[in-house]
Short mmCIF file of C-alpha atoms in Angstrom, two decimals:
data_model
loop_
_atom_site.label_atom_id
_atom_site.label_comp_id
_atom_site.label_asym_id
_atom_site.label_seq_id
_atom_site.Cartn_x
_atom_site.Cartn_y
_atom_site.Cartn_z
CA MET W 1 -27.23 -6.48 -15.18
CA GLU W 2 -26.14 -2.93 -14.05
CA THR W 3 -27.58 -4.48 -10.70
CA ALA W 4 -25.49 -7.83 -11.41
CA LEU W 5 -22.04 -6.12 -12.17
CA VAL W 6 -22.83 -2.86 -8.48
CA VAL W 7 -22.31 -6.33 -6.90
CA LEU W 8 -19.33 -8.03 -8.73
CA VAL W 9 -17.33 -5.19 -8.63
CA VAL W 10 -17.89 -4.52 -4.97
CA ALA W 11 -17.07 -8.64 -5.25
CA LEU W 12 -14.19 -8.48 -6.33
CA ALA W 13 -12.95 -4.60 -5.10
CA LEU W 14 -13.91 -6.18 -1.60
CA GLY W 15 -11.64 -9.42 -3.02
CA PHE W 16 -9.20 -7.03 -3.93
CA ASP W 17 -8.74 -6.03 -0.75
CA TYR W 18 -8.05 -8.56 0.79
CA THR W 19 -5.33 -9.61 -1.15
CA ASN W 20 -3.93 -6.21 -0.53
CA GLY W 21 -3.79 -6.95 3.22
CA PHE W 22 -2.15 -10.17 3.49
CA HIS W 23 0.92 -8.83 0.28
CA ASP W 24 1.55 -6.19 2.38
CA ALA W 25 0.87 -7.33 5.40
CA ALA W 26 4.26 -7.46 5.50
CA ASN W 27 4.22 -3.54 5.52
CA ALA W 28 3.41 -3.48 8.72
CA ILE W 29 5.16 -5.75 10.87
CA ALA W 30 7.98 -7.67 8.94
CA THR W 31 11.31 -5.10 10.99
CA SER W 32 8.88 -5.40 14.04
CA VAL W 33 9.44 -9.84 13.53
CA SER W 34 12.65 -10.11 12.64
CA THR W 35 14.12 -8.06 15.52
CA ARG W 36 11.86 -10.22 17.62
CA ALA W 37 10.68 -7.52 18.93
CA LEU W 38 7.61 -9.55 17.91
CA THR W 39 6.17 -12.70 17.37
CA PRO W 40 5.12 -12.85 14.08
CA ARG W 41 0.68 -14.08 15.46
CA ALA W 42 1.32 -11.33 17.81
CA ALA W 43 2.36 -8.42 15.28
CA LEU W 44 -0.70 -10.20 13.27
CA ILE W 45 -3.08 -9.79 15.15
CA MET W 46 -2.24 -5.41 15.98
CA ALA W 47 -1.84 -4.64 11.95
CA ALA W 48 -5.19 -6.28 11.46
CA VAL W 49 -6.02 -4.53 14.25
CA MET W 50 -4.81 -1.34 13.55
CA ASN W 51 -5.88 -1.43 9.79
CA PHE W 52 -9.52 -1.38 10.67
CA THR W 53 -8.92 1.99 13.20
CA GLY W 54 -7.60 3.74 10.38
CA ALA W 55 -9.19 2.77 7.57
CA LEU W 56 -11.91 4.82 9.23
CA LEU W 57 -10.30 7.81 9.61
CA GLY W 58 -10.96 9.29 6.57
CA THR W 59 -11.90 9.56 3.47
CA GLU W 60 -9.28 11.70 1.22
CA VAL W 61 -7.38 8.93 -0.86
CA ALA W 62 -10.75 7.35 -1.49
CA GLU W 63 -12.48 10.44 -3.12
CA THR W 64 -9.15 11.15 -4.49
CA ILE W 65 -9.41 7.41 -6.31
CA ALA W 66 -12.84 7.79 -7.01
CA THR W 67 -12.90 11.93 -9.06
CA ALA W 68 -8.54 11.84 -10.15
CA ILE W 69 -8.66 9.32 -12.07
CA VAL W 70 -10.40 8.39 -14.95
CA ASP W 71 -13.35 10.42 -16.03
CA LEU W 72 -16.30 8.47 -16.22
CA GLU W 73 -19.27 11.07 -16.51
CA GLY W 74 -21.50 10.64 -18.81
CA GLU W 75 -20.35 8.17 -19.68
CA PRO W 76 -22.72 4.80 -20.11
CA PRO W 77 -23.44 3.67 -17.25
CA HIS W 78 -23.28 0.12 -18.15
CA SER W 79 -19.70 1.08 -20.25
CA ALA W 80 -18.21 2.65 -17.26
CA LEU W 81 -19.33 -0.37 -14.69
CA VAL W 82 -17.50 -3.22 -16.41
CA VAL W 83 -14.28 -0.50 -16.76
CA VAL W 84 -13.60 -0.45 -12.97
CA LEU W 85 -14.49 -4.17 -13.36
CA CYS W 86 -11.00 -5.00 -15.70
CA ALA W 87 -8.89 -2.85 -14.00
CA LEU W 88 -10.52 -4.84 -9.99
CA VAL W 89 -8.73 -8.25 -11.76
CA GLY W 90 -5.64 -5.82 -13.25
CA ALA W 91 -4.72 -4.93 -10.09
CA ILE W 92 -5.30 -8.59 -8.50
CA THR W 93 -3.89 -10.11 -11.08
CA TRP W 94 -0.63 -7.92 -10.87
CA ASN W 95 -0.46 -8.52 -6.77
CA LEU W 96 -1.13 -12.20 -6.95
CA ILE W 97 2.54 -12.24 -9.15
CA THR W 98 4.16 -10.06 -7.36
CA TRP W 99 3.18 -12.06 -4.27
CA TRP W 100 3.96 -15.74 -5.97
CA PHE W 101 8.45 -14.15 -6.72
CA GLY W 102 7.94 -12.27 -2.98
CA LEU W 103 8.30 -9.58 -4.38
CA PRO W 104 6.42 -5.93 -2.41
CA SER W 105 4.81 -5.11 -5.15
CA SER W 106 2.39 -1.54 -4.59
CA SER W 107 -0.91 -2.60 -4.30
CA THR W 108 -2.03 0.72 -4.75
CA HIS W 109 -0.47 1.54 -8.03
CA ALA W 110 -1.16 -0.95 -9.70
CA LEU W 111 -4.84 -0.25 -8.48
CA ILE W 112 -4.45 3.09 -10.17
CA GLY W 113 -2.72 1.17 -13.42
CA GLY W 114 -6.05 -0.59 -13.69
CA LEU W 115 -7.70 2.34 -13.53
CA VAL W 116 -6.06 4.14 -16.49
CA GLY W 117 -5.16 1.30 -18.69
CA ALA W 118 -8.81 0.18 -18.88
CA GLY W 119 -9.94 3.95 -18.75
CA LEU W 120 -8.14 3.48 -21.90
CA ALA W 121 -9.07 0.89 -23.94
CA ALA W 122 -12.79 1.99 -23.43
CA GLY W 123 -12.09 4.92 -25.03
CA PHE W 124 -11.99 6.94 -21.70
CA GLY W 125 -10.83 10.74 -20.14
CA ILE W 126 -8.08 10.28 -18.03
CA TYR W 127 -6.63 12.75 -15.58
CA GLY W 128 -3.68 13.34 -16.10
CA SER W 129 -2.70 16.65 -14.83
CA ALA W 130 -4.47 14.81 -11.53
CA ILE W 131 -2.67 11.69 -11.90
CA VAL W 132 0.68 13.37 -12.05
CA ASP W 133 0.39 15.54 -8.99
CA LYS W 134 -1.13 13.11 -6.68
CA VAL W 135 -0.04 9.43 -8.51
CA VAL W 136 3.98 10.59 -10.13
CA LEU W 137 5.15 12.81 -8.09
CA PRO W 138 4.38 11.35 -4.34
CA MET W 139 5.28 7.90 -6.14
CA ILE W 140 8.84 9.52 -6.62
CA PHE W 141 9.12 11.52 -3.90
CA SER W 142 8.04 9.84 -1.20
CA PRO W 143 10.56 7.20 -1.33
CA LEU W 144 13.70 9.48 -2.11
CA ILE W 145 11.63 11.44 1.61
CA GLY W 146 11.71 8.09 3.18
CA PHE W 147 15.16 7.39 2.88
CA GLY W 148 16.81 10.23 3.52
CA LEU W 149 14.75 11.13 6.63
CA ALA W 150 15.11 7.51 8.14
CA PHE W 151 19.38 7.85 6.73
CA LEU W 152 19.10 10.92 9.23
CA LEU W 153 17.46 9.63 11.77
CA MET W 154 18.97 7.11 11.97
CA ALA W 155 22.31 8.67 12.10
CA GLY W 156 21.29 11.24 14.55
CA LEU W 157 20.12 7.98 16.47
CA LEU W 158 23.52 6.41 16.70
CA TRP W 159 24.98 9.85 17.16
CA ILE W 160 23.13 9.73 20.69
CA ILE W 161 23.23 6.45 21.83
CA ARG W 162 27.40 5.54 20.85
CA ASN W 163 28.20 4.86 24.04
CA ARG W 164 25.29 2.58 25.26
CA ALA W 165 25.21 -0.78 25.75
CA PRO W 166 24.05 -2.49 23.10
CA SER W 167 22.03 -4.61 25.52
CA LYS W 168 19.96 -2.46 27.08
CA VAL W 169 19.69 -0.42 23.67
CA ASN W 170 18.53 -3.05 21.55
CA ARG W 171 15.33 -4.26 24.49
CA ARG W 172 14.19 -0.99 25.09
CA PHE W 173 14.07 -0.47 21.35
CA ARG W 174 11.93 -3.57 20.98
CA ILE W 175 9.44 -2.11 23.18
CA ALA W 176 9.16 1.38 21.03
CA GLN W 177 8.62 -1.48 17.82
CA THR W 178 5.83 -2.31 19.28
CA ILE W 179 4.70 1.44 18.81
CA SER W 180 6.36 2.69 15.71
CA ALA W 181 4.27 -1.20 13.83
CA ALA W 182 1.38 0.09 15.54
CA ALA W 183 2.07 3.43 13.92
CA MET W 184 2.67 1.34 10.50
CA ALA W 185 -0.11 -0.22 10.25
CA LEU W 186 -2.25 3.02 11.25
CA GLY W 187 -0.84 4.05 7.91
CA HIS W 188 -1.59 0.92 6.11
CA GLY W 189 -5.45 1.14 6.26
CA LEU W 190 -5.80 4.81 6.48
CA GLN W 191 -4.04 4.77 3.15
CA ASP W 192 -4.97 1.17 1.10
CA ALA W 193 -8.17 1.14 2.36
CA GLN W 194 -9.64 3.89 1.11
CA LYS W 195 -8.51 2.83 -2.12
CA THR W 196 -10.88 -0.02 -1.65
CA MET W 197 -13.26 2.51 -0.01
CA GLY W 198 -12.90 4.63 -3.67
CA VAL W 199 -13.22 1.91 -6.23
CA ILE W 200 -17.15 0.70 -4.69
CA PHE W 201 -17.60 5.15 -4.84
CA LEU W 202 -16.99 4.86 -8.05
CA ALA W 203 -18.78 2.10 -8.84
CA LEU W 204 -22.12 3.61 -6.72
CA LEU W 205 -22.35 7.05 -8.33
CA THR W 206 -21.53 5.49 -12.08
CA VAL W 207 -24.97 4.54 -11.16
CA GLY W 208 -26.19 6.73 -8.62
CA TRP W 209 -26.44 5.04 -5.85
CA ALA W 210 -24.34 7.45 -3.78
CA ASP W 211 -24.40 11.13 -3.48
CA ALA W 212 -21.04 12.93 -3.88
CA ASP W 213 -22.10 15.76 -1.43
CA ALA W 214 -23.42 12.95 1.19
CA GLY W 215 -19.85 11.43 1.57
CA ILE W 216 -18.90 7.06 1.19
CA PRO W 217 -21.98 5.41 2.52
CA LEU W 218 -20.12 3.73 6.21
CA TRP W 219 -21.20 -0.20 4.57
CA VAL W 220 -18.74 0.97 2.07
CA LYS W 221 -15.66 2.26 5.60
CA LEU W 222 -16.62 -0.93 7.38
CA SER W 223 -16.35 -3.30 5.51
CA ALA W 224 -13.27 -2.50 3.30
CA ALA W 225 -11.69 -2.42 7.17
CA ALA W 226 -13.35 -5.31 7.37
CA ALA W 227 -12.05 -6.57 4.51
CA ILE W 228 -8.23 -5.97 4.87
CA SER W 229 -8.31 -6.80 8.34
CA LEU W 230 -9.31 -10.29 7.26
CA GLY W 231 -6.85 -10.24 4.57
CA THR W 232 -4.17 -9.37 6.57
CA TYR W 233 -4.03 -11.52 9.71
CA ALA W 234 -3.84 -14.32 6.85
CA GLY W 235 -0.25 -12.66 6.55
CA GLY W 236 1.76 -12.73 3.18
CA TRP W 237 5.40 -14.34 5.06
CA ARG W 238 6.80 -14.44 1.54
CA ILE W 239 6.97 -10.95 1.11
CA MET W 240 8.21 -10.28 4.92
CA ARG W 241 10.80 -12.16 4.30
CA THR W 242 11.88 -9.84 1.80
CA LEU W 243 11.36 -7.21 3.65
CA GLY W 244 12.41 -8.17 6.93
CA ARG W 245 15.50 -10.14 5.56
CA LYS W 246 16.31 -10.20 2.65
CA ILE W 247 16.83 -6.39 1.76
CA ILE W 248 19.14 -5.55 5.20
CA GLU W 249 19.95 -7.70 9.45
CA LEU W 250 17.25 -5.12 10.94
CA ASP W 251 18.43 -4.16 14.49
CA PRO W 252 15.14 -3.58 16.73
CA ALA W 253 16.98 0.50 16.35
CA ARG W 254 17.10 0.65 12.75
CA GLY W 255 13.65 -0.88 12.19
CA PHE W 256 11.33 1.16 14.68
CA VAL W 257 13.14 4.19 13.00
CA ALA W 258 12.11 3.04 9.45
CA GLU W 259 8.68 2.28 10.67
CA SER W 260 8.47 5.78 12.73
CA VAL W 261 9.52 7.83 9.44
CA SER W 262 7.58 5.57 7.42
CA ALA W 263 3.99 5.85 8.97
CA LEU W 264 5.27 10.67 9.32
CA VAL W 265 5.06 10.36 5.43
CA LEU W 266 1.93 7.93 4.71
CA TYR W 267 0.03 10.42 7.69
CA VAL W 268 1.08 13.61 5.49
CA ASN W 269 0.09 12.30 2.55
CA ALA W 270 -3.37 11.26 3.73
CA PHE W 271 -4.22 13.65 5.76
CA TYR W 272 -2.42 16.76 4.34
CA LEU W 273 -1.83 15.72 0.20
CA HIS W 274 -5.12 13.21 -0.14
CA ALA W 275 -2.35 11.63 -2.59
CA PRO W 276 -2.37 7.70 -2.38
CA VAL W 277 0.99 6.83 -1.95
CA SER W 278 2.24 3.14 -1.90
CA THR W 279 3.25 2.20 2.18
CA THR W 280 5.46 -0.91 -0.11
CA HIS W 281 7.65 2.37 -1.42
CA THR W 282 7.99 4.02 1.16
CA ILE W 283 8.69 1.52 4.36
CA THR W 284 10.99 -0.39 1.75
CA SER W 285 13.07 3.39 1.05
CA ALA W 286 13.13 3.25 4.77
CA ILE W 287 14.74 0.26 5.81
CA MET W 288 17.97 1.00 3.03
CA GLY W 289 18.00 4.05 4.76
CA VAL W 290 18.51 2.98 8.54
CA GLY W 291 20.11 0.23 6.38
CA ALA W 292 22.91 2.21 4.13
CA THR W 293 23.88 3.67 7.40
CA LYS W 294 25.40 0.46 8.03
CA ARG W 295 27.58 0.94 5.67
CA LEU W 296 26.67 1.14 1.94
CA SER W 297 27.42 -2.70 0.80
CA ALA W 298 25.21 -3.63 4.35
CA VAL W 299 22.07 -3.37 1.40
CA ARG W 300 21.89 -5.66 -0.08
CA TRP W 301 21.26 -3.60 -3.86
CA GLY W 302 20.85 -6.28 -5.68
CA VAL W 303 17.22 -7.30 -4.43
CA ALA W 304 16.97 -3.57 -4.02
CA LYS W 305 18.04 -3.58 -8.04
CA ASN W 306 14.47 -6.60 -8.27
CA ILE W 307 12.53 -4.34 -5.98
CA ALA W 308 12.61 -1.82 -7.76
CA GLY W 309 12.17 -2.94 -11.60
CA ALA W 310 8.37 -3.85 -9.97
CA TRP W 311 7.76 -0.88 -9.06
CA ILE W 312 7.94 0.23 -12.23
CA LEU W 313 6.12 -2.24 -13.70
CA THR W 314 3.73 -2.40 -10.96
CA ILE W 315 1.88 1.11 -13.08
CA PRO W 316 1.45 -0.29 -16.72
CA ALA W 317 1.70 -3.41 -16.62
CA ALA W 318 -1.52 -3.77 -13.98
CA ALA W 319 -2.70 -1.25 -17.19
CA LEU W 320 -1.84 -3.71 -19.27
CA VAL W 321 -3.71 -6.74 -18.06
CA ALA W 322 -7.07 -4.25 -17.72
CA ALA W 323 -7.11 -3.03 -20.75
CA VAL W 324 -6.55 -6.48 -22.32
CA VAL W 325 -9.21 -7.32 -20.19
CA PHE W 326 -11.77 -4.83 -21.14
CA TRP W 327 -10.29 -6.28 -24.48
CA ILE W 328 -12.00 -9.37 -24.03
CA LEU W 329 -15.90 -9.06 -21.87
CA HIS W 330 -16.59 -5.76 -23.64
CA PRO W 331 -17.38 -7.46 -26.51
CA ILE W 332 -18.85 -9.76 -24.10
CA LEU W 333 -20.46 -7.95 -21.18
CA GLY W 334 -20.86 -4.64 -24.10
#
């Protein structure tokens, strides 16, 4: 039974990774497509390749997911695997709901909410202080920093190019956006694929099939990287329309700044803080920041309000779904 559960958890984790790819593909390429810096197909291919590359660049975020959310140490392996299984069901369910409605919610926080909800339903310990330090605080500050930094950089850039011909500026920034979009896609792979690695690693540690000191096995890294890349290539057109058009009509310069700021925030959190931040929150807030340099009314705050509502609901909603699934499956699976 344990072997079957491990196989099921790995399969669901890769399924979550795939949904993460098509759910969050828009994060990396919506601005480039909306400004016509890249064609949709070229953007998707580029994002898939950079997602795969980014997924192989580090494991710090994965280790945070595996060791700093829910305490499975000393718990029966069978029960621990059921908790991980239910967490994945909760996260995938919320991903699909928000994808259907075109809301750019956070796959990161859906997964974390699922782990917390299933863990609490099972009566397991939760690393409250670690969740506050590595999840809640970055969830609050990353969008604020993304908004503020994007606003300031865009304001400075507008002053620098104030006397330049708009046609030349747009042409040059369309070229620059191919680089910033690639950087954003790399950061997406670096952050989001690692979360799937962390869940699989957690399941393997639970049954003694992996060594915490040896790190994450190579096959886990490659499979997670491949799954998110395939999901990214499948696209995310509903959410792409929200990010690329509904918040604000972007020009190439604003798209470049939004992507560059988002990539920077993702890299700092992954490499230095080891914090699993949301690529969705980061790019959306950066788009709002560059949009606000036109005028505050240029940002469609009604759409932004709906997005913010999805952000706030993500962790508790995914936690609730995971808890309900646990209460249903626990009597069956034990």
